[in-house]
Each structure stands twice: as C-alpha cells, then as structure tokens.
Amino acid sequence: MVNCCGLVTAKNEPVPLKGVEVEVHVKGHVATVTSTLKYVNEEQSPIEAVFVFPLPGDAAVCHFGAKIGDAEVVAELQDKEKAREQYDDALSSGHQAFLLEESDKSPDVFRMNVGSLRPGESAAVSLVYIIELTVEADHALRFCLPAVLNPRYAPPETRLADVPQVTSVPAATVPYTLSLKVHLSSPQPITKVESKCPLEPLTFLNAEKTLAEASLSSGHKFNQDVELLFYYQDAHQPTAIVEAGSAKAEPGSLMGDPVVLLSLYPEFPASVTSSLATCGEFILVVDRSGSMDCTMHGGSGAQMRIDSARDTLLLLLKSLPMGCYFNIYGFGSHYESFFPKSVQYDQKTMDAALKKVQEMKADMGGTEILQPLKDIYSQPCLPGHPRQVFIFTDGEVWNTKLVLDLVKSNAHSHRYVRPALCPHLEYFDKCCVMRVVMLCVCRCFSFGIGEGASTALITGMAREGSGHAQFITGTERMQPKVMQSLRYALQPAVKDISIMWNLPEGLSVTTLSPPLNVIFQGQRALLYGQLKGQNSSDSEGSVTVKYNLAEQSVSNKLSFSLKPAGDTGLSLHRLGARALLRSMEQECGIGGPEQEGLKEKVLQLSLQSGVISSFTSFIGVLKGSGKAVQGPLLHRDVPTGHMMRMSCPMPQASRSAPRGMAYRKMCARSQAMPMMDACLVQSYPTTGFLVDVDMASVEREAQIDAEPQKDLLLQLIGLQKASGSWELDSSLITVFEKTEEEVAKETPSQADRAVFATILALIWLHGFKTEAQEEWEFLAMKASAWIRAQKVDYVPQCVQAGNALLGCEVQQEALGL
C-alpha cells in the first residue's frame, strides 16, 4: 500500500498556516525547542486545520497551547482516546479545540488539529519539546529541525485507517516561512555555529564566549530540514549534571526526585585502537525504492541518491579486509540479494559484486525494509565473524515500530553451532559429536539519506542494533560518514558492560536509560538516573563503567557534584522520562494481561512527567458562547514540504510498452492523477502491474545529454584489487594524468610493476587527496600491508621515483612503509 498525498491548490483549498516561529535554548548537550505556528482563516466558512508534521524521533514533547486574540489556552495531557472524544465534543458544542498526538506507527510523526477557526480569525499554536544533541565525527553538536515529511510506504497488510494521511507539496512551494533564533549556553567556550541555511552573524553575550545567539536570515522558506552545528571547546569531555526535582511533584516520584545526566566518552587503550579487526560478516542493505531516484539536495549539481549509494558501495567493497565475508541486499516492494548467502571476500567475489552494483537502479517500488531484515536475521552467523549490517535508506516507512522490534530481538540473540569437546552440551548429532550453541552479536549501522529521512527509524535501528546512526543531508557526502561507521564496525566488540554507582550513604539511583550495550571509541554514551533518598551535604558521587575489550578489562570513572545545577526547567527529568517511556513502549505487545499492565504504566508515567507518548495526547479547549458553529466545518490539510516526485497511471494500451524518456515525459504532463508519493508506485488491482514514474528522473533525462566525467578518486578506487594492490596499466596512468612513456622512464628497473603502481597510488592519495583522507584511509592501509607483505628492498627507490613522477614530496613513513 502507498500512502498517497494529494496536492493542495490555493484555488480549491487555501492553506491556513502562514508562518512558523522557533526559539531554541541550548544548554550544553540539551536543546529546548519552542515552535509557534500561526494560522489564519481567510475563507468564508469555519475550518478545521489538520497538520501532520515531523519531529525528532526522541523528542520529549511536553507543552502544547494556543492563543486566539487575547484568549489563551494551555492543553492538558490525557489518555489518547479520551482526548479525541473531548475534542469532538468541544467542536460540536461550538467551542474551539486543539489536539496534538503522536503517530501510533512512527514516533517522529505528529498530527495537530486546530478547530474550529472562524472566518477571518487567526490563531497562534505553540508546542515545546526537548531533545539531546547528537555528536558528529568532528565533535560538533548537531541540531536538526525537520521540515520535510515525505509520504511513507506502508506494507500491503497495513490498513489505510492506520496510516496518517499526509498532505504535502513540493518543498519549493511550501507557502509559509520560518523564523528561528538560537540561544546558546555552554560550560565551555563556543567557537562557531554552522548551517547549510543562511545565518545572521553569531553574537557573543559575554567575554568568556559561553553565551551566544544565532538566527536564520529573515524570510527563510521552511522547505528544507534546518541543520545547525554547534562547536564548543573540549566538547568531548565527560560531564555530569544534576537537576533538582519539582517542589510541586510527589516526593519519591520521578519528577520529585533529582535526576542526573551523565555524558560519557569512554577511552580505549592505545594497544586496541592501533589495530582493527580483519574478520567479520558485512551485510550491506541498500534501498532501491523509487524515492532513491531523487537528488540528495535541491541545489545545482546534486547527485542522485542511488548514484551516491553506488559510489559508497564501491568504496565499502574496496575497503573490506581480505578473508572477511559479505553480501549485498537491495530492497523495495520486494528484495533480492547478490549471493544466496554471505561469501568470502576475495578478488572473484568482489568483482562479481561490483558488476551488480553498477547495474543497481531505483526500480524496486516501495520501501519495504522489514522483509529483507527478516531474511538476514534468519541466517546463522559465521563462527569468528561478527555480523555487521549496514543499512542505507531514505527512511520513508510507516511500520517503524515493527522494524525496531525486529532489530532489537535479533541484536544479541543470533547463534551459531560449533563442535565442542565439552560435557555440558546443548545438542548431539547422531555420532555423539558434541555441539555447543554460541552467542553472536549482530550490530546495525544505519544511514538516513536526503531530506525527510525518518529519525525514529534511522536512530532506532542503530540504537537497538548496538551500532551507530548517520544522516546525510544537504551537500554532505555519504562516503566519509560511511567510512567512519566502518571504523566503528572494525573496532573490537565491547563485552560485559557494567555500570557501578558510588553515592554517599542515604542515596541510591534508579537508571532511566536503556541498558548500555554498545560503546565505540570517541562516541558519547548518555545515561539518565533518578537519585533517591536524602543527602545532607553537597558531596560528590561517581560512576564507573567497566567492560571487556579484546581480552582486556577496561574501566572509566567519572566523578560529579551532587549539587543541583541552576534552573533547567526540568528538561533532564523529561528526557529521562522520554527514555524510559520509549523502552516501555517497545515492550508493549498486542493483548495479554502483562502488556495491558505495562500500557497502564506508560500512561501513568506520561501523565506524571507531562511528556507525550503513543497512548496520550494533548487536548486544549477554548470555551466560547456555547452556540454551535453556523455552517459546515470545512476540513483543511496543511501541506508539509517534501522532495518532488510524481506517480502517474499508465494508459491501458501502453502497459507493455518500454518506459523510456518519452513515456516518462508523457506521464509527467498527464493531469489524470495529480498525486505525490514517496514510493513512486501505482498498483493496478486487476493485474498487479507496477509502474514507477518520477519527476526527478524526467528532469534528469531531459537535462543530461552525457554522463559527467568520473571523479579521479573514484576511478583510482575502482582500479584497486581486493588484496589492496594496483596494476600499472593504462587506466591507472590516466588517473595520474601522465603518459606511459613518462611512467616507464621513472620506473625503477628492479621494481615489480604492481609494487610500483601501488606505491604511486599511495603517493597520489597523500599528495592530491588529503582532504578526502577519511574516505581512502582503509584502502591505503590495505595497500601498505600488501606492499610490506612482498618483502622487497627497493621500496625507498620506488618512493623517490614516484615523487619525481607525480611532483610530490611524500615521505616513506607517511605511506605506512
């Protein structure tokens, strides 16, 4: 099933949303966001405005209110079913009402109902949410205000009533503007603020540069996700903040007790970080739905998503260690794998995979990610090769919770069976050879591609799969972020993680965060804890994180003051409540007394903390005259921006015709079915025939007369052998922009041509592509290891000759030789 989203035209259904104002208060790693949406009814009849929009998946929504004229109303958090009934009753009684609720299917999608808005009347609706800022590879703190909500794919078995109906328009035509201002407060000096959107100059408010303000340039159209990067000095240092409880809350409750937030950056021993694993099973899962045939961003020269994915797969395949195992899956409405099961990585299998990668297209319909994951998890793990799943998708699905449940249930339960001579066996074969079942950890690394990727899906898969999540938006390149995740995947798996609290007598802690099951070098781990009991002095506490890493026992300790910080608005309490709510919601199944009891606990925690959940909604009623509204209450969907693509019906007589550029242009001009969807699929019930036609491909084929020249770095990468070496042939010489005569003249007479070619490639990378070192680092490591394995004594002469040929001055030590 495809969630179709009708185009809204100004002629037939005027859009009541006129503008969005956002205030962001950033304190350290936490941001409190206040969004105000301004509505105006310019029609002659009362309307009900409905707005389905995205929020970050882990946002703690804690306030909802509205102002109409001089009258204000603050919404209350209630049981979702009761809130809906109260909303309907209010409208039928002639009152104005406001309803905000989270989607049952995906926690990063919200629905707001504003009714009834009388002719000529305006309303300002505000909501407040709190989020954690994610940490980028360069230690920047990332804040993202999602604007684009692409229509999402729902599996065929999903009922239409279960899928929110999203009204969307091409991002470039979103009719309302955005005003955004950020107030920064940090324990460390603030160095800079960056964004792909135009910003006003950063203003510092004190000499220490720990207070600052930043804002978007005026008149900004809210037609793309707004991403801000905040840079602090020493932002990667471990920190701890204690927040006092509310005096109005019941003592001993979550909101009444203090809450501590620990931000940990575990440090691995140098002996471990200096080496990377040479084994593993790497399964690369690539979205090939129709929406991958859109551009990465709306600017000029933007690469298509599927093209970027192909380049990334090339880089990944070349970077894998010899002797590991791998497989590649493509998925859409169905899925397929390159090999029946994972194969060992060598020259033959790499070449076969690369040939199929070059043939990959965004031609598989909708975004059904659940089925390929089920197939992957159904296969036994390989002894000695930890499974690492890399998932690339634009994240446009509605069954988010089902996907996360699957990843979570398989992250630590995969098993393989090996022979053993141990008397404590689980299985016997017919010859009484003993078999023991071994646990195999399956880590998941996820990548959200382009505007509108579901934060709940991308971050959730990484969290539940003990991996790491990355988002590629705007003009960002996918390859550096993927290689960072590969480095994490090649780090040894951390085992037996334990957390020990050392608190003064009379105090104890209840952990609110899910169990810490993944640690990577250089990555932050956040822990929330509720401090219980009484402590007469402002003394210190500490927490120690212990784990086993590559047969070594490692511990990291952080001491912190128990004195509460200044007024933080209970933001840490609500984030802690949100973390606990998410864990409890994932345990809620369908039916059964245990699930019903857990649902009741979720409901009570949500109401106590004031943080919305999948079982609660915010409802506000502004009582008026009590007279019923005169005339029909018209339903108006407020459009959300999305990346442009179109699905068109195929004429009956042409269903067997090839779908070339001429046909796509014809479909683009067709007015028979003005629908927008993310999956680019129209199903014909009588035949089951599927057709995918999208405006991005139409524009691409119409504008591009010839393929652009391939990037020299990608050419070099494509020529590397699985072993890490290069051949000194005409293709490689072309990359160096030299002639064969020039190369022959500088080649040392005693040198093997492959050794000299590999040294030339390393010199070229270090001499001309230093800005892309994150991308080719693993390729260079393989190449250096291959050269050392040849055990030749003419390496210095080859380095000298290579520098002379290429005009570089790269030292032999820099090449790892």
mmCIF file of C-alpha atoms in Angstrom, residues 7 84 97 149 155-156 229 258 293 301 455 472 579 622 636 659 662 741:
data_model
loop_
_atom_site.group_PDB
_atom_site.id
_atom_site.type_symbol
_atom_site.label_atom_id
_atom_site.label_comp_id
_atom_site.label_asym_id
_atom_site.label_seq_id
_atom_site.Cartn_x
_atom_site.Cartn_y
_atom_site.Cartn_z
ATOM 1 C CA LEU A 7 -1.689 18.150 -3.931
ATOM 2 C CA ARG A 84 -10.197 12.558 20.974
ATOM 3 C CA ALA A 97 -10.274 22.991 20.444
ATOM 4 C CA LEU A 149 7.972 14.853 5.769
ATOM 5 C CA PRO A 155 3.216 -2.631 3.768
ATOM 6 C CA PRO A 156 0.297 -4.219 1.878
ATOM 7 C CA LEU A 229 26.180 22.553 14.089
ATOM 8 C CA PRO A 258 16.718 14.851 41.450
ATOM 9 C CA ASP A 293 15.906 8.231 -7.764
ATOM 10 C CA GLY A 301 24.771 19.698 -9.399
ATOM 11 C CA THR A 455 14.853 9.970 12.565
ATOM 12 C CA ILE A 472 23.423 12.616 5.048
ATOM 13 C CA ALA A 579 13.979 7.417 27.504
ATOM 14 C CA LEU A 622 -11.210 27.354 24.478
ATOM 15 C CA ARG A 636 -8.278 21.795 5.509
ATOM 16 C CA ARG A 659 9.258 3.014 -20.050
ATOM 17 C CA ALA A 662 9.378 9.844 -23.996
ATOM 18 C CA GLU A 741 56.413 6.928 -21.663
#
